[in-house]
Amino acid sequence: MRLTLIAGSAHRTLAQAVAGRLGTQLADCEPRRFPDGELHVELRESVRGADAYLFQPTGPPVDVHLIELLLLADAARRAGAARLTAVVPYFGYARHDRRAGGREPVAARLVADLIRTAGLERVVAVDLHSAALEGFFSVPLEHLSAVPILASAASPWARADGVVVAPDLGATKLAERYADRLGLPVAIVHKTRLSGEEVRVQRITGDVRERAPFVVDDMISTGGTIEAAAGALLAAGCASEITVVATHGLMVGQAEERLAGAGVRRLITTDSVPPRPAGRLAWQVVSLDALLAETVGRLHRDESLADLVAHG
Ligand code: R5P
């Protein structure tokens, strides 16, 4: 079965880098819009009998990128692809995994269902908001972890007086995984979300006084969580060198300014969504290209991914 890589418009640079590592090229396809706003995608080369991988992080604008992924999947399935896998380095709507109040959808479950309905038989994702999301997928999920590559990028700044900080309770396990790799203790910030952009810190568990914090999270969206955590850490007497490490650097709106203004010294993220540094921070981007190329290569050859997947 031949290998075919198809990329939507969300992050062709990353898809091209993966294709380059696999010694192949992206299949020819280009989405365009009808005057009424409907999206049209067309594969301009045959995928019949192919082992096809659709690359599309569903970052902002989330709905546009999600629909494009679903349309590409439907096109590839109807064009006779033998095997169809979605490679979704950032999975939008993952945070909507339950109803916080009444009369709300469970969007993450709906998106997982749409992916199956579109004919995708397998999903590759990276550091999902919660590992329990796997239960939402009725197709196999390969849940990769960027923690090893991010921890190794952060390690040059990990001094003995460092501390890995979870900016909320949900990030505790993630913080423990970084702490194991960096050989540092863990502290936890207890936060309450007030709105989409604002959070309040209640207290910090663990010793942060005069320690250099590595604040770790799965994603940064508006920067509100990190801004609040950094403020609380400085108020608690941490060392001024704050490093933030997150897999998904969405950095919407004024996020970069908010982090810089909160005293964050450096930011390390992957390129799961296209990074757009505005120059307000020392922002180091670690590419997922090698991890994704290795994953696609092994899936194509039906080899184990045991050492690449996230646990817990
Ligand atoms: C929440 O539980 C997530 O792990 C992130 O902490 C949060 O979504 C980041 O969003 P923002 O940057 O807008 O605070």
CSV table of C-alpha atoms and ligand atoms in Angstrom, one decimal:
chain,number,residue,atom,x,y,z
A,1,MET,CA,0.0,0.0,0.0
A,2,ARG,CA,1.5,3.4,-0.9
A,3,LEU,CA,1.8,6.2,1.6
A,4,THR,CA,-0.1,9.4,0.8
A,5,LEU,CA,0.1,12.6,2.9
A,6,ILE,CA,-2.7,15.2,2.4
A,7,ALA,CA,-2.6,18.5,4.2
A,8,GLY,CA,-5.4,21.0,4.9
A,9,SER,CA,-4.6,24.7,5.1
A,10,ALA,CA,-4.2,24.9,8.9
A,11,HIS,CA,-0.4,24.2,9.0
A,12,ARG,CA,1.1,23.2,5.7
A,13,THR,CA,4.6,24.1,6.9
A,14,LEU,CA,4.6,21.3,9.5
A,15,ALA,CA,2.9,18.9,7.1
A,16,GLN,CA,5.6,19.7,4.5
A,17,ALA,CA,8.4,19.1,7.0
A,18,VAL,CA,6.9,15.7,7.9
A,19,ALA,CA,6.6,14.8,4.3
A,20,GLY,CA,10.2,15.8,3.7
A,21,ARG,CA,11.4,13.6,6.6
A,22,LEU,CA,9.4,10.7,5.0
A,23,GLY,CA,11.0,11.3,1.6
A,24,THR,CA,7.7,12.2,0.0
A,25,GLN,CA,5.5,15.1,-1.0
A,26,LEU,CA,2.1,16.4,0.0
A,27,ALA,CA,-0.7,15.3,-2.3
A,28,ASP,CA,-2.0,18.1,-4.5
A,29,CYS,CA,-5.1,19.6,-3.1
A,30,GLU,CA,-6.3,23.1,-2.4
A,31,PRO,CA,-9.4,24.2,-0.6
A,32,ARG,CA,-11.3,27.2,-1.9
A,33,ARG,CA,-14.4,29.0,-1.0
A,34,PHE,CA,-17.6,29.5,-2.9
A,35,PRO,CA,-19.0,33.1,-2.9
A,36,ASP,CA,-21.7,32.0,-0.3
A,37,GLY,CA,-18.9,31.0,2.1
A,38,GLU,CA,-19.1,27.2,1.6
A,39,LEU,CA,-15.8,25.4,1.5
A,40,HIS,CA,-14.8,23.2,-1.4
A,41,VAL,CA,-11.9,20.8,-1.4
A,42,GLU,CA,-10.7,18.6,-4.2
A,43,LEU,CA,-7.9,16.1,-4.3
A,44,ARG,CA,-6.1,16.6,-7.6
A,45,GLU,CA,-4.4,13.2,-7.7
A,46,SER,CA,-5.5,9.6,-7.1
A,47,VAL,CA,-5.5,8.2,-3.6
A,48,ARG,CA,-7.2,4.9,-4.6
A,49,GLY,CA,-5.7,2.1,-2.6
A,50,ALA,CA,-3.5,4.4,-0.6
A,51,ASP,CA,-2.6,4.5,3.1
A,52,ALA,CA,-3.6,8.2,3.5
A,53,TYR,CA,-2.8,10.6,6.4
A,54,LEU,CA,-4.7,13.8,6.6
A,55,PHE,CA,-2.8,16.6,8.4
A,56,GLN,CA,-4.8,19.3,10.1
A,57,PRO,CA,-4.5,20.8,13.5
A,58,THR,CA,-7.9,22.2,14.4
A,59,GLY,CA,-6.5,25.5,15.9
A,60,PRO,CA,-8.0,28.9,15.3
A,61,PRO,CA,-10.2,29.5,13.3
A,62,VAL,CA,-11.3,26.1,14.8
A,63,ASP,CA,-14.5,25.6,13.0
A,64,VAL,CA,-13.0,26.4,9.6
A,65,HIS,CA,-10.2,23.9,10.1
A,66,LEU,CA,-12.4,21.2,11.5
A,67,ILE,CA,-14.9,21.4,8.6
A,68,GLU,CA,-11.9,21.3,6.1
A,69,LEU,CA,-10.6,18.1,7.8
A,70,LEU,CA,-14.0,16.5,7.6
A,71,LEU,CA,-14.4,17.4,3.9
A,72,LEU,CA,-10.9,16.2,3.1
A,73,ALA,CA,-11.7,12.9,4.8
A,74,ASP,CA,-14.9,12.4,3.0
A,75,ALA,CA,-13.2,13.2,-0.3
A,76,ALA,CA,-10.4,10.7,0.3
A,77,ARG,CA,-12.8,8.0,1.4
A,78,ARG,CA,-15.0,8.5,-1.6
A,79,ALA,CA,-11.9,8.5,-3.9
A,80,GLY,CA,-11.0,5.0,-2.6
A,81,ALA,CA,-8.3,5.5,0.0
A,82,ALA,CA,-7.7,2.1,1.6
A,83,ARG,CA,-6.8,3.4,5.0
A,84,LEU,CA,-7.5,6.9,6.4
A,85,THR,CA,-5.8,8.4,9.4
A,86,ALA,CA,-6.2,12.0,10.8
A,87,VAL,CA,-3.1,13.6,12.1
A,88,VAL,CA,-4.4,16.4,14.4
A,89,PRO,CA,-1.4,17.8,16.3
A,90,TYR,CA,-3.8,20.2,18.2
A,91,PHE,CA,-7.3,19.0,18.8
A,92,GLY,CA,-9.7,21.9,19.1
A,93,TYR,CA,-12.8,21.6,21.4
A,94,ALA,CA,-10.9,19.1,23.6
A,95,ARG,CA,-11.6,21.3,26.7
A,96,HIS,CA,-15.3,21.0,26.1
A,97,ASP,CA,-15.4,17.5,27.5
A,98,ARG,CA,-18.3,17.9,29.9
A,99,ARG,CA,-21.2,20.2,30.6
A,100,ALA,CA,-20.1,22.9,33.0
A,101,GLY,CA,-23.7,24.1,33.3
A,102,GLY,CA,-27.0,23.1,31.9
A,103,ARG,CA,-28.1,23.3,28.2
A,104,GLU,CA,-24.5,23.0,26.8
A,105,PRO,CA,-23.1,20.6,24.3
A,106,VAL,CA,-20.3,18.1,25.0
A,107,ALA,CA,-18.4,19.4,22.0
A,108,ALA,CA,-15.3,17.2,22.3
A,109,ARG,CA,-17.6,14.1,22.0
A,110,LEU,CA,-19.5,15.5,19.1
A,111,VAL,CA,-16.2,16.3,17.2
A,112,ALA,CA,-14.9,12.7,17.9
A,113,ASP,CA,-18.2,11.4,16.4
A,114,LEU,CA,-17.9,13.7,13.4
A,115,ILE,CA,-14.4,12.4,12.7
A,116,ARG,CA,-15.7,8.8,12.6
A,117,THR,CA,-18.7,9.8,10.5
A,118,ALA,CA,-16.4,11.4,7.9
A,119,GLY,CA,-14.7,8.0,7.4
A,120,LEU,CA,-11.5,8.6,9.4
A,121,GLU,CA,-10.4,5.2,10.9
A,122,ARG,CA,-7.6,6.4,13.2
A,123,VAL,CA,-6.6,9.6,14.9
A,124,VAL,CA,-3.1,10.8,15.9
A,125,ALA,CA,-3.2,13.6,18.5
A,126,VAL,CA,-0.6,15.2,20.7
A,127,ASP,CA,-1.0,16.0,24.4
A,128,LEU,CA,-4.8,16.2,24.5
A,129,HIS,CA,-6.3,18.3,27.2
A,130,SER,CA,-7.1,15.2,29.1
A,131,ALA,CA,-6.1,11.6,28.6
A,132,ALA,CA,-9.7,10.5,29.3
A,133,LEU,CA,-10.7,11.9,26.0
A,134,GLU,CA,-9.6,8.6,24.4
A,135,GLY,CA,-13.0,7.2,25.7
A,136,PHE,CA,-14.8,9.7,23.4
A,137,PHE,CA,-13.3,8.1,20.2
A,138,SER,CA,-14.8,5.0,18.7
A,139,VAL,CA,-11.8,4.8,16.3
A,140,PRO,CA,-8.3,4.1,17.6
A,141,LEU,CA,-6.5,7.1,19.0
A,142,GLU,CA,-2.7,7.3,19.0
A,143,HIS,CA,-2.1,9.9,21.8
A,144,LEU,CA,1.5,11.1,21.4
A,145,SER,CA,3.4,13.1,24.0
A,146,ALA,CA,5.6,16.1,23.3
A,147,VAL,CA,6.8,16.1,26.9
A,148,PRO,CA,10.1,14.4,26.2
A,149,ILE,CA,11.1,16.9,23.5
A,150,LEU,CA,9.8,19.9,25.4
A,151,ALA,CA,11.5,18.8,28.7
A,152,SER,CA,14.8,18.4,26.8
A,153,ALA,CA,14.4,21.9,25.3
A,154,ALA,CA,13.8,23.2,28.9
A,155,SER,CA,16.6,21.3,30.6
A,156,PRO,CA,19.4,23.8,29.9
A,157,TRP,CA,17.5,26.3,32.3
A,158,ALA,CA,16.6,23.7,34.9
A,159,ARG,CA,18.8,24.6,37.9
A,160,ALA,CA,18.8,22.7,41.2
A,161,ASP,CA,16.7,25.5,42.7
A,162,GLY,CA,13.9,25.1,40.1
A,163,VAL,CA,10.4,24.0,40.6
A,164,VAL,CA,7.9,22.6,38.1
A,165,VAL,CA,4.5,24.4,38.6
A,166,ALA,CA,1.1,23.1,37.5
A,167,PRO,CA,-1.0,26.3,36.8
A,168,ASP,CA,-4.2,24.5,37.8
A,169,LEU,CA,-5.2,21.2,39.2
A,170,GLY,CA,-5.8,19.7,35.8
A,171,ALA,CA,-2.1,20.1,34.9
A,172,THR,CA,-0.8,18.2,38.0
A,173,LYS,CA,0.0,14.9,36.2
A,174,LEU,CA,1.6,16.8,33.4
A,175,ALA,CA,3.8,18.7,35.9
A,176,GLU,CA,4.8,15.4,37.5
A,177,ARG,CA,5.9,14.1,34.1
A,178,TYR,CA,8.1,17.2,33.5
A,179,ALA,CA,9.4,17.0,37.1
A,180,ASP,CA,10.5,13.4,36.6
A,181,ARG,CA,12.4,14.4,33.5
A,182,LEU,CA,13.9,17.6,35.0
A,183,GLY,CA,14.6,16.2,38.4
A,184,LEU,CA,12.7,19.0,40.2
A,185,PRO,CA,9.9,19.2,42.8
A,186,VAL,CA,6.3,20.1,41.9
A,187,ALA,CA,4.1,22.9,43.1
A,188,ILE,CA,0.4,23.4,42.2
A,189,VAL,CA,-1.5,26.6,41.7
A,190,HIS,CA,-5.2,26.4,42.6
A,191,LYS,CA,-7.2,28.5,40.1
A,192,THR,CA,-10.8,29.4,39.5
A,193,ARG,CA,-11.9,30.4,36.0
A,194,LEU,CA,-14.0,33.6,36.0
A,195,SER,CA,-14.5,33.9,32.2
A,196,GLY,CA,-12.9,32.8,29.0
A,197,GLU,CA,-10.0,35.3,29.5
A,198,GLU,CA,-9.8,35.7,33.3
A,199,VAL,CA,-8.8,33.4,36.1
A,200,ARG,CA,-8.3,33.9,39.8
A,201,VAL,CA,-5.6,32.1,41.9
A,202,GLN,CA,-6.7,30.9,45.3
A,203,ARG,CA,-3.5,29.4,46.7
A,204,ILE,CA,-0.3,27.6,45.9
A,205,THR,CA,0.6,24.1,47.2
A,206,GLY,CA,4.3,23.4,47.5
A,207,ASP,CA,7.5,25.4,48.1
A,208,VAL,CA,8.2,28.1,45.5
A,209,ARG,CA,10.0,30.7,47.6
A,210,GLU,CA,13.3,31.7,45.8
A,211,ARG,CA,12.8,28.9,43.3
A,212,ALA,CA,12.9,29.4,39.6
A,213,PRO,CA,9.5,28.2,38.3
A,214,PHE,CA,8.8,26.1,35.1
A,215,VAL,CA,5.1,26.6,34.6
A,216,VAL,CA,3.8,23.7,32.4
A,217,ASP,CA,0.5,23.4,30.7
A,218,ASP,CA,-1.1,21.5,27.7
A,219,MET,CA,-2.0,24.8,26.0
A,220,ILE,CA,-1.9,28.6,26.2
A,221,SER,CA,-4.9,30.3,24.7
A,222,THR,CA,-5.5,33.9,26.0
A,223,GLY,CA,-2.6,33.6,28.5
A,224,GLY,CA,-5.0,34.3,31.4
A,225,THR,CA,-4.0,31.1,33.3
A,226,ILE,CA,-0.3,31.7,33.0
A,227,GLU,CA,-0.6,35.4,33.8
A,228,ALA,CA,-2.5,34.6,37.0
A,229,ALA,CA,-0.1,31.8,37.9
A,230,ALA,CA,3.0,34.0,37.3
A,231,GLY,CA,1.5,36.8,39.4
A,232,ALA,CA,0.8,34.4,42.3
A,233,LEU,CA,4.2,32.8,42.1
A,234,LEU,CA,6.0,36.2,42.2
A,235,ALA,CA,3.8,37.3,45.1
A,236,ALA,CA,4.8,34.1,46.9
A,237,GLY,CA,8.5,35.1,46.5
A,238,CYS,CA,9.6,32.8,43.6
A,239,ALA,CA,12.9,33.7,41.8
A,240,SER,CA,12.2,36.2,38.9
A,241,GLU,CA,13.2,33.7,36.2
A,242,ILE,CA,9.9,32.2,35.1
A,243,THR,CA,9.9,29.7,32.2
A,244,VAL,CA,6.7,28.6,30.6
A,245,VAL,CA,6.5,25.3,28.8
A,246,ALA,CA,3.3,24.3,26.8
A,247,THR,CA,2.6,21.9,24.0
A,248,HIS,CA,0.1,24.1,22.2
A,249,GLY,CA,1.0,27.8,21.9
A,250,LEU,CA,-2.3,29.1,20.5
A,251,MET,CA,-1.4,32.5,21.9
A,252,VAL,CA,-4.6,34.2,20.9
A,253,GLY,CA,-5.2,38.0,21.1
A,254,GLN,CA,-2.8,39.7,23.5
A,255,ALA,CA,-1.4,36.5,25.0
A,256,GLU,CA,2.2,37.2,24.3
A,257,GLU,CA,1.9,40.7,25.8
A,258,ARG,CA,0.1,39.3,28.9
A,259,LEU,CA,2.9,36.7,29.5
A,260,ALA,CA,5.6,39.3,29.0
A,261,GLY,CA,3.8,41.8,31.3
A,262,ALA,CA,3.4,39.1,34.0
A,263,GLY,CA,7.1,38.6,34.2
A,264,VAL,CA,7.5,35.4,32.1
A,265,ARG,CA,11.2,35.3,31.0
A,266,ARG,CA,10.9,32.6,28.3
A,267,LEU,CA,8.3,30.5,26.6
A,268,ILE,CA,8.8,27.0,25.0
A,269,THR,CA,6.1,25.5,22.8
A,270,THR,CA,5.8,23.1,19.9
A,271,ASP,CA,4.6,24.1,16.5
A,272,SER,CA,1.4,22.0,16.8
A,273,VAL,CA,-0.3,25.2,15.5
A,274,PRO,CA,1.6,27.8,13.4
A,275,PRO,CA,3.7,29.9,15.8
A,276,ARG,CA,3.4,33.6,15.3
A,277,PRO,CA,5.9,35.3,17.7
A,278,ALA,CA,5.3,39.0,18.1
A,279,GLY,CA,8.8,39.5,19.6
A,280,ARG,CA,7.6,40.4,23.1
A,281,LEU,CA,9.0,37.2,24.6
A,282,ALA,CA,12.0,34.9,24.2
A,283,TRP,CA,9.8,32.2,22.5
A,284,GLN,CA,11.5,28.9,21.5
A,285,VAL,CA,9.5,26.7,19.2
A,286,VAL,CA,10.3,22.9,19.1
A,287,SER,CA,9.1,21.3,16.0
A,288,LEU,CA,6.9,18.2,16.1
A,289,ASP,CA,8.0,17.2,12.6
A,290,ALA,CA,10.4,14.3,13.7
A,291,LEU,CA,7.8,12.9,16.1
A,292,LEU,CA,5.0,13.0,13.6
A,293,ALA,CA,7.2,11.6,10.8
A,294,GLU,CA,8.3,8.7,13.0
A,295,THR,CA,4.7,8.0,14.0
A,296,VAL,CA,3.4,8.1,10.4
A,297,GLY,CA,6.3,5.9,9.2
A,298,ARG,CA,5.6,3.3,11.9
A,299,LEU,CA,1.8,3.3,11.4
A,300,HIS,CA,2.4,2.8,7.7
A,301,ARG,CA,4.7,-0.2,8.4
A,302,ASP,CA,2.3,-1.4,11.2
A,303,GLU,CA,5.0,-1.0,13.8
A,304,SER,CA,4.6,-0.3,17.6
A,305,LEU,CA,4.2,3.3,18.9
A,306,ALA,CA,4.6,2.2,22.5
A,307,ASP,CA,7.6,4.5,23.3
A,308,LEU,CA,5.9,7.6,21.6
A,309,VAL,CA,2.5,7.6,23.3
A,310,ALA,CA,1.4,9.6,26.3
A,311,HIS,CA,0.4,7.7,29.5
A,312,GLY,CA,-2.0,9.1,32.1
B,1,R5P,C1,-7.2,24.6,31.1
B,1,R5P,O1,-7.5,23.7,31.9
B,1,R5P,C2,-6.0,24.4,30.2
B,1,R5P,O2,-5.1,23.4,30.5
B,1,R5P,C3,-5.2,25.7,30.0
B,1,R5P,O3,-4.7,26.1,31.3
B,1,R5P,C4,-6.1,26.9,29.6
B,1,R5P,O4,-7.0,26.4,28.6
B,1,R5P,C5,-5.3,28.0,29.0
B,1,R5P,O5,-6.2,29.0,28.5
B,1,R5P,P1,-5.9,30.5,28.8
B,1,R5P,O6,-4.5,30.7,28.2
B,1,R5P,O7,-6.9,31.2,28.0
B,1,R5P,O8,-6.0,30.8,30.2
